[in-house]
PDB file of C-alpha atoms in Angstrom:
ATOM      1  CA  MET A   1      27.407 -18.025 -10.839  1.00 93.00           C
ATOM      2  CA  LYS A   2      23.923 -16.524 -10.586  1.00 96.00           C
ATOM      3  CA  ILE A   3      23.944 -12.722 -10.524  1.00 98.00           C
ATOM      4  CA  HIS A   4      20.936 -10.532  -9.827  1.00 98.00           C
ATOM      5  CA  ALA A   5      20.682  -7.301 -11.803  1.00 98.00           C
ATOM      6  CA  PHE A   6      18.530  -4.275 -11.047  1.00 98.00           C
ATOM      7  CA  GLY A   7      17.459  -1.012 -12.645  1.00 97.00           C
ATOM      8  CA  ALA A   8      19.697   0.218 -15.449  1.00 97.00           C
ATOM      9  CA  ALA A   9      22.015  -2.785 -14.983  1.00 98.00           C
ATOM     10  CA  LYS A  10      19.098  -5.136 -15.649  1.00 98.00           C
ATOM     11  CA  ASP A  11      18.262  -3.306 -18.865  1.00 97.00           C
ATOM     12  CA  ILE A  12      21.906  -3.649 -20.003  1.00 97.00           C
ATOM     13  CA  THR A  13      22.243  -7.345 -19.200  1.00 97.00           C
ATOM     14  CA  GLY A  14      18.747  -8.094 -20.452  1.00 97.00           C
ATOM     15  CA  SER A  15      17.816 -10.184 -17.429  1.00 97.00           C
ATOM     16  CA  SER A  16      17.115  -9.809 -13.705  1.00 98.00           C
ATOM     17  CA  LEU A  17      19.052 -13.024 -13.036  1.00 98.00           C
ATOM     18  CA  ILE A  18      22.126 -13.761 -15.134  1.00 96.00           C
ATOM     19  CA  ASP A  19      23.769 -17.163 -15.250  1.00 95.00           C
ATOM     20  CA  PHE A  20      27.363 -15.965 -15.483  1.00 93.00           C
ATOM     21  CA  PRO A  21      30.162 -18.488 -16.073  1.00 91.00           C
ATOM     22  CA  VAL A  22      33.225 -18.213 -13.798  1.00 90.00           C
ATOM     23  CA  GLU A  23      35.989 -20.789 -13.879  1.00 87.00           C
ATOM     24  CA  GLU A  24      37.243 -20.678 -10.297  1.00 88.00           C
ATOM     25  CA  THR A  25      35.213 -21.284  -7.133  1.00 90.00           C
ATOM     26  CA  PHE A  26      36.370 -17.918  -5.757  1.00 94.00           C
ATOM     27  CA  VAL A  27      36.753 -14.686  -7.682  1.00 95.00           C
ATOM     28  CA  LYS A  28      37.683 -11.192  -6.495  1.00 97.00           C
ATOM     29  CA  VAL A  29      34.974  -8.530  -6.974  1.00 97.00           C
ATOM     30  CA  LYS A  30      37.231  -6.406  -9.173  1.00 97.00           C
ATOM     31  CA  ASP A  31      37.981  -9.402 -11.414  1.00 96.00           C
ATOM     32  CA  LEU A  32      34.307 -10.298 -11.596  1.00 97.00           C
ATOM     33  CA  LYS A  33      33.567  -6.697 -12.637  1.00 97.00           C
ATOM     34  CA  SER A  34      36.199  -6.920 -15.398  1.00 97.00           C
ATOM     35  CA  LEU A  35      34.554 -10.094 -16.701  1.00 96.00           C
ATOM     36  CA  LEU A  36      31.136  -8.441 -16.583  1.00 97.00           C
ATOM     37  CA  TYR A  37      32.406  -5.317 -18.359  1.00 98.00           C
ATOM     38  CA  ALA A  38      33.895  -7.509 -21.100  1.00 97.00           C
ATOM     39  CA  LYS A  39      30.587  -9.275 -21.673  1.00 97.00           C
ATOM     40  CA  TYR A  40      28.363  -6.208 -21.164  1.00 98.00           C
ATOM     41  CA  PRO A  41      30.425  -3.134 -22.223  1.00 98.00           C
ATOM     42  CA  ASP A  42      27.494  -0.779 -21.616  1.00 98.00           C
ATOM     43  CA  LEU A  43      27.876  -1.396 -17.867  1.00 98.00           C
ATOM     44  CA  THR A  44      30.945   0.877 -18.035  1.00 97.00           C
ATOM     45  CA  ASN A  45      28.651   3.769 -19.018  1.00 96.00           C
ATOM     46  CA  LEU A  46      26.900   3.675 -15.633  1.00 97.00           C
ATOM     47  CA  PRO A  47      28.026   6.444 -13.224  1.00 96.00           C
ATOM     48  CA  SER A  48      28.865   3.679 -10.725  1.00 96.00           C
ATOM     49  CA  LEU A  49      28.359  -0.035 -10.277  1.00 97.00           C
ATOM     50  CA  ALA A  50      28.493  -1.588  -6.826  1.00 98.00           C
ATOM     51  CA  ILE A  51      28.452  -5.315  -6.181  1.00 98.00           C
ATOM     52  CA  SER A  52      26.637  -6.799  -3.237  1.00 98.00           C
ATOM     53  CA  VAL A  53      27.575 -10.171  -1.810  1.00 98.00           C
ATOM     54  CA  ASN A  54      25.084 -11.907   0.460  1.00 98.00           C
ATOM     55  CA  LEU A  55      23.144  -8.639   0.875  1.00 98.00           C
ATOM     56  CA  PHE A  56      26.143  -6.438   1.830  1.00 98.00           C
ATOM     57  CA  TYR A  57      28.041  -3.964  -0.319  1.00 98.00           C
ATOM     58  CA  ALA A  58      31.351  -5.569  -1.252  1.00 98.00           C
ATOM     59  CA  SER A  59      34.726  -3.892  -1.722  1.00 98.00           C
ATOM     60  CA  GLU A  60      36.811  -4.430  -4.857  1.00 97.00           C
ATOM     61  CA  ASP A  61      38.971  -6.971  -2.988  1.00 97.00           C
ATOM     62  CA  THR A  62      36.130  -9.043  -1.549  1.00 97.00           C
ATOM     63  CA  MET A  63      36.381 -12.712  -2.540  1.00 97.00           C
ATOM     64  CA  VAL A  64      33.144 -14.045  -3.970  1.00 97.00           C
ATOM     65  CA  ASN A  65      32.232 -17.693  -3.822  1.00 96.00           C
ATOM     66  CA  LYS A  66      30.313 -18.841  -6.892  1.00 90.00           C
ATOM     67  CA  HIS A  67      27.463 -19.917  -4.596  1.00 93.00           C
ATOM     68  CA  ASP A  68      27.148 -16.513  -2.895  1.00 96.00           C
ATOM     69  CA  GLU A  69      24.167 -14.289  -3.602  1.00 97.00           C
ATOM     70  CA  VAL A  70      25.629 -11.618  -5.876  1.00 98.00           C
ATOM     71  CA  ALA A  71      23.887  -8.543  -7.272  1.00 98.00           C
ATOM     72  CA  LEU A  72      24.716  -5.641  -9.565  1.00 98.00           C
ATOM     73  CA  ILE A  73      23.812  -2.356  -7.880  1.00 98.00           C
ATOM     74  CA  PRO A  74      23.733   0.662 -10.226  1.00 98.00           C
ATOM     75  CA  PRO A  75      23.317   4.140  -8.637  1.00 98.00           C
ATOM     76  CA  VAL A  76      20.341   4.011  -6.274  1.00 98.00           C
ATOM     77  CA  SER A  77      17.418   6.428  -6.456  1.00 97.00           C
ATOM     78  CA  GLY A  78      14.954   5.598  -3.707  1.00 97.00           C
ATOM     79  CA  GLY A  79      13.017   8.163  -1.718  1.00 94.00           C
TER      80      GLY A  79
ATOM     81  CA  MET B   1      12.784   1.391  20.676  1.00 87.00           C
ATOM     82  CA  ASP B   2       9.963  -0.084  18.603  1.00 94.00           C
ATOM     83  CA  SER B   3      10.384   0.113  14.864  1.00 97.00           C
ATOM     84  CA  ILE B   4       8.401  -0.720  11.735  1.00 98.00           C
ATOM     85  CA  ILE B   5      10.390  -1.241   8.540  1.00 98.00           C
ATOM     86  CA  LYS B   6       8.536  -2.256   5.379  1.00 98.00           C
ATOM     87  CA  ILE B   7       8.434  -2.167   1.617  1.00 98.00           C
ATOM     88  CA  GLU B   8       4.910  -2.335   0.254  1.00 97.00           C
ATOM     89  CA  GLU B   9       2.779  -1.499  -2.756  1.00 97.00           C
ATOM     90  CA  VAL B  10       0.701   1.187  -1.039  1.00 98.00           C
ATOM     91  CA  ILE B  11       1.742   3.196   2.029  1.00 98.00           C
ATOM     92  CA  ASP B  12      -1.060   3.682   4.566  1.00 98.00           C
ATOM     93  CA  LEU B  13      -0.096   7.132   5.877  1.00 98.00           C
ATOM     94  CA  GLY B  14      -2.697   7.112   8.651  1.00 98.00           C
ATOM     95  CA  ALA B  15      -1.554   3.770  10.021  1.00 98.00           C
ATOM     96  CA  ALA B  16       2.106   4.807   9.750  1.00 98.00           C
ATOM     97  CA  HIS B  17       1.443   7.965  11.757  1.00 98.00           C
ATOM     98  CA  GLN B  18      -0.665   6.062  14.280  1.00 97.00           C
ATOM     99  CA  SER B  19       2.153   3.654  15.021  1.00 97.00           C
ATOM    100  CA  LEU B  20       4.444   6.545  16.020  1.00 98.00           C
ATOM    101  CA  ILE B  21       2.241   7.653  18.890  1.00 97.00           C
ATOM    102  CA  HIS B  22       3.843   7.033  22.284  1.00 96.00           C
ATOM    103  CA  PRO B  23       2.774   8.410  25.675  1.00 96.00           C
ATOM    104  CA  GLN B  24       6.289   9.543  26.622  1.00 96.00           C
ATOM    105  CA  CYS B  25       6.885  11.331  23.336  1.00 97.00           C
ATOM    106  CA  GLY B  26       6.097  15.006  22.887  1.00 97.00           C
ATOM    107  CA  GLY B  27       7.310  15.118  19.310  1.00 97.00           C
ATOM    108  CA  ILE B  28       6.616  13.091  16.186  1.00 98.00           C
ATOM    109  CA  CYS B  29       8.526  14.110  13.086  1.00 98.00           C
ATOM    110  CA  THR B  30       7.453  12.615   9.762  1.00 98.00           C
ATOM    111  CA  PHE B  31       8.701  13.012   6.226  1.00 98.00           C
ATOM    112  CA  ILE B  32       6.618  11.874   3.265  1.00 98.00           C
ATOM    113  CA  GLY B  33       8.194  11.780  -0.176  1.00 98.00           C
ATOM    114  CA  THR B  34       5.695  12.044  -3.028  1.00 97.00           C
ATOM    115  CA  VAL B  35       5.717  11.860  -6.826  1.00 97.00           C
ATOM    116  CA  ARG B  36       5.990  15.278  -8.477  1.00 94.00           C
ATOM    117  CA  ASP B  37       4.953  16.108 -12.019  1.00 94.00           C
ATOM    118  CA  LEU B  38       8.159  17.763 -13.229  1.00 91.00           C
ATOM    119  CA  ASN B  39      11.820  16.711 -13.115  1.00 88.00           C
ATOM    120  CA  ASN B  40      14.592  18.653 -14.862  1.00 85.00           C
ATOM    121  CA  SER B  41      11.914  20.600 -16.766  1.00 88.00           C
ATOM    122  CA  LYS B  42      10.422  17.375 -18.132  1.00 90.00           C
ATOM    123  CA  GLU B  43       6.811  16.490 -17.537  1.00 93.00           C
ATOM    124  CA  VAL B  44       6.624  13.236 -15.587  1.00 93.00           C
ATOM    125  CA  SER B  45       3.795  10.845 -16.375  1.00 94.00           C
ATOM    126  CA  HIS B  46       4.438   8.270 -13.632  1.00 95.00           C
ATOM    127  CA  LEU B  47       7.201   6.447 -11.718  1.00 97.00           C
ATOM    128  CA  PHE B  48       8.127   2.837 -11.209  1.00 98.00           C
ATOM    129  CA  PHE B  49      10.107   1.674  -8.162  1.00 98.00           C
ATOM    130  CA  GLU B  50      12.167  -1.477  -8.276  1.00 98.00           C
ATOM    131  CA  THR B  51      13.669  -2.826  -5.054  1.00 98.00           C
ATOM    132  CA  TYR B  52      16.224  -5.432  -4.056  1.00 98.00           C
ATOM    133  CA  GLU B  53      13.848  -6.136  -1.255  1.00 98.00           C
ATOM    134  CA  LYS B  54      15.891  -8.402   1.030  1.00 98.00           C
ATOM    135  CA  MET B  55      18.919  -6.117   0.944  1.00 98.00           C
ATOM    136  CA  ALA B  56      16.855  -2.922   1.095  1.00 98.00           C
ATOM    137  CA  LEU B  57      15.116  -4.102   4.278  1.00 98.00           C
ATOM    138  CA  LEU B  58      18.471  -5.059   5.789  1.00 98.00           C
ATOM    139  CA  LYS B  59      19.977  -1.636   4.974  1.00 98.00           C
ATOM    140  CA  MET B  60      16.903   0.132   6.375  1.00 98.00           C
ATOM    141  CA  GLN B  61      17.254  -1.938   9.551  1.00 98.00           C
ATOM    142  CA  GLU B  62      20.919  -0.906   9.804  1.00 98.00           C
ATOM    143  CA  LEU B  63      19.975   2.766   9.418  1.00 98.00           C
ATOM    144  CA  ALA B  64      17.310   2.393  12.114  1.00 98.00           C
ATOM    145  CA  GLU B  65      19.890   0.916  14.479  1.00 98.00           C
ATOM    146  CA  GLU B  66      22.327   3.752  13.707  1.00 98.00           C
ATOM    147  CA  ALA B  67      19.628   6.341  14.409  1.00 98.00           C
ATOM    148  CA  ALA B  68      18.611   4.614  17.650  1.00 97.00           C
ATOM    149  CA  ALA B  69      22.240   4.650  18.797  1.00 98.00           C
ATOM    150  CA  ARG B  70      22.607   8.383  18.066  1.00 98.00           C
ATOM    151  CA  TRP B  71      19.273   9.812  19.198  1.00 98.00           C
ATOM    152  CA  ASP B  72      16.879   8.934  22.001  1.00 97.00           C
ATOM    153  CA  ILE B  73      13.893   7.947  19.896  1.00 97.00           C
ATOM    154  CA  HIS B  74      11.062   5.748  21.135  1.00 98.00           C
ATOM    155  CA  ARG B  75       9.342   4.907  17.863  1.00 98.00           C
ATOM    156  CA  LEU B  76      10.656   4.662  14.303  1.00 98.00           C
ATOM    157  CA  VAL B  77       8.859   3.949  11.040  1.00 98.00           C
ATOM    158  CA  MET B  78      10.490   3.580   7.600  1.00 98.00           C
ATOM    159  CA  ILE B  79       8.285   2.484   4.715  1.00 98.00           C
ATOM    160  CA  HIS B  80       9.166   2.589   1.035  1.00 98.00           C
ATOM    161  CA  ALA B  81       6.771   1.929  -1.815  1.00 98.00           C
ATOM    162  CA  LYS B  82       7.369  -0.372  -4.768  1.00 98.00           C
ATOM    163  CA  GLY B  83       5.767  -0.710  -8.176  1.00 98.00           C
ATOM    164  CA  LEU B  84       3.920   1.838 -10.271  1.00 98.00           C
ATOM    165  CA  LYS B  85       3.283   5.262  -8.704  1.00 98.00           C
ATOM    166  CA  GLN B  86       1.226   8.162 -10.002  1.00 97.00           C
ATOM    167  CA  ILE B  87       1.715  11.908  -9.478  1.00 97.00           C
ATOM    168  CA  THR B  88       1.131  12.874  -5.772  1.00 97.00           C
ATOM    169  CA  ASP B  89       1.341   9.237  -4.550  1.00 98.00           C
ATOM    170  CA  PRO B  90       3.434   8.782  -1.382  1.00 98.00           C
ATOM    171  CA  VAL B  91       6.586   6.758  -2.095  1.00 98.00           C
ATOM    172  CA  VAL B  92       8.450   6.960   1.194  1.00 98.00           C
ATOM    173  CA  PHE B  93       7.394   7.531   4.807  1.00 98.00           C
ATOM    174  CA  ILE B  94       9.937   8.269   7.521  1.00 98.00           C
ATOM    175  CA  GLY B  95       8.850   8.959  11.085  1.00 98.00           C
ATOM    176  CA  THR B  96      10.404   9.122  14.520  1.00 98.00           C
ATOM    177  CA  ALA B  97       8.999   9.969  17.936  1.00 98.00           C
ATOM    178  CA  SER B  98      11.005  11.372  20.817  1.00 98.00           C
ATOM    179  CA  VAL B  99      10.475  13.111  24.165  1.00 97.00           C
ATOM    180  CA  HIS B 100      11.388  16.501  22.674  1.00 96.00           C
ATOM    181  CA  ARG B 101      11.274  17.611  19.033  1.00 96.00           C
ATOM    182  CA  ALA B 102      14.979  18.149  18.308  1.00 97.00           C
ATOM    183  CA  GLU B 103      15.877  14.483  18.368  1.00 97.00           C
ATOM    184  CA  ALA B 104      12.954  13.461  16.171  1.00 98.00           C
ATOM    185  CA  PHE B 105      13.802  16.158  13.601  1.00 98.00           C
ATOM    186  CA  GLU B 106      17.448  15.118  13.454  1.00 98.00           C
ATOM    187  CA  ALA B 107      16.774  11.379  13.371  1.00 98.00           C
ATOM    188  CA  SER B 108      14.153  11.649  10.610  1.00 98.00           C
ATOM    189  CA  ARG B 109      16.431  13.872   8.508  1.00 98.00           C
ATOM    190  CA  TYR B 110      19.261  11.392   8.944  1.00 98.00           C
ATOM    191  CA  LEU B 111      17.077   8.431   7.977  1.00 98.00           C
ATOM    192  CA  ILE B 112      15.731   9.914   4.742  1.00 98.00           C
ATOM    193  CA  ASP B 113      19.131  11.305   3.700  1.00 98.00           C
ATOM    194  CA  ARG B 114      20.886   7.976   4.261  1.00 98.00           C
ATOM    195  CA  LEU B 115      18.046   5.960   2.709  1.00 98.00           C
ATOM    196  CA  LYS B 116      18.503   7.930  -0.511  1.00 98.00           C
ATOM    197  CA  GLU B 117      22.242   7.208  -0.467  1.00 97.00           C
ATOM    198  CA  VAL B 118      22.525   3.524   0.349  1.00 97.00           C
ATOM    199  CA  VAL B 119      19.248   1.597   0.168  1.00 98.00           C
ATOM    200  CA  PRO B 120      19.032  -0.470  -3.050  1.00 98.00           C
ATOM    201  CA  ILE B 121      15.873   0.959  -4.582  1.00 98.00           C
ATOM    202  CA  TRP B 122      15.623   2.336  -8.127  1.00 98.00           C
ATOM    203  CA  LYS B 123      13.248   4.832  -9.653  1.00 97.00           C
ATOM    204  CA  LYS B 124      12.283   4.789 -13.317  1.00 97.00           C
ATOM    205  CA  GLU B 125      10.688   7.960 -14.593  1.00 96.00           C
ATOM    206  CA  THR B 126       8.312   7.883 -17.528  1.00 96.00           C
ATOM    207  CA  TYR B 127       7.737  11.075 -19.524  1.00 94.00           C
ATOM    208  CA  GLN B 128       5.464  11.719 -22.521  1.00 89.00           C
ATOM    209  CA  ASP B 129       7.621   9.751 -24.962  1.00 89.00           C
ATOM    210  CA  HIS B 130      10.254   7.744 -23.070  1.00 93.00           C
ATOM    211  CA  SER B 131      11.405   6.270 -19.732  1.00 95.00           C
ATOM    212  CA  THR B 132      14.708   6.417 -17.891  1.00 95.00           C
ATOM    213  CA  TRP B 133      16.245   5.015 -14.734  1.00 96.00           C
ATOM    214  CA  ILE B 134      17.347   7.789 -12.376  1.00 94.00           C
ATOM    215  CA  ASN B 135      20.980   7.617 -11.242  1.00 88.00           C
ATOM    216  CA  ALA B 136      20.928   9.557  -7.982  1.00 86.00           C
ATOM    217  CA  HIS B 137      23.630   8.099  -5.673  1.00 90.00           C
ATOM    218  CA  PRO B 138      26.559   7.940  -5.980  1.00 87.00           C
TER     219      PRO B 138
END
């Protein structure tokens, strides 16, 4: 699964586009986050980490297809 | 309602204001966010804005539609800057035009407040000796 990373999350993962291995075709957002936290423990130090799926904020129970456009959204600070 | 929603390197404030002018509107309310030289008592050298551009534009469009549903506004402009920004540079322009001022004030306030909460844009501040990403919302 390709995962975009921005801001502080990009610094932690070391890349703006991670090639992240997932075994199943579908994975729940909360399970994906657990896998990400295991690989990149520093992500747990962020005040929050949202996941977007196909350009929309996803809930913890959203099912993600490995071909969806997924992104790591740390706290935003526009404006 | 006509709207302009953009993310660009440099915001043309004159053009943004010009596009809000409408013959039926007696009020144009604009907000311009700019880079200041001090944050939390630390001297800021410059800022860098990173955007998830596709999603940011979609969220800004959603906010524009919410504002248009709540207030009778005839023109709406939301522009956010990206890339390197120096002290005093404009980084965000919000503007609405309505028949009377109250609706434009309220709509513009709503748009900038919500933009800061939900639009995927990140600000990195650089001081004299280090840089840090700002975690503003949530």
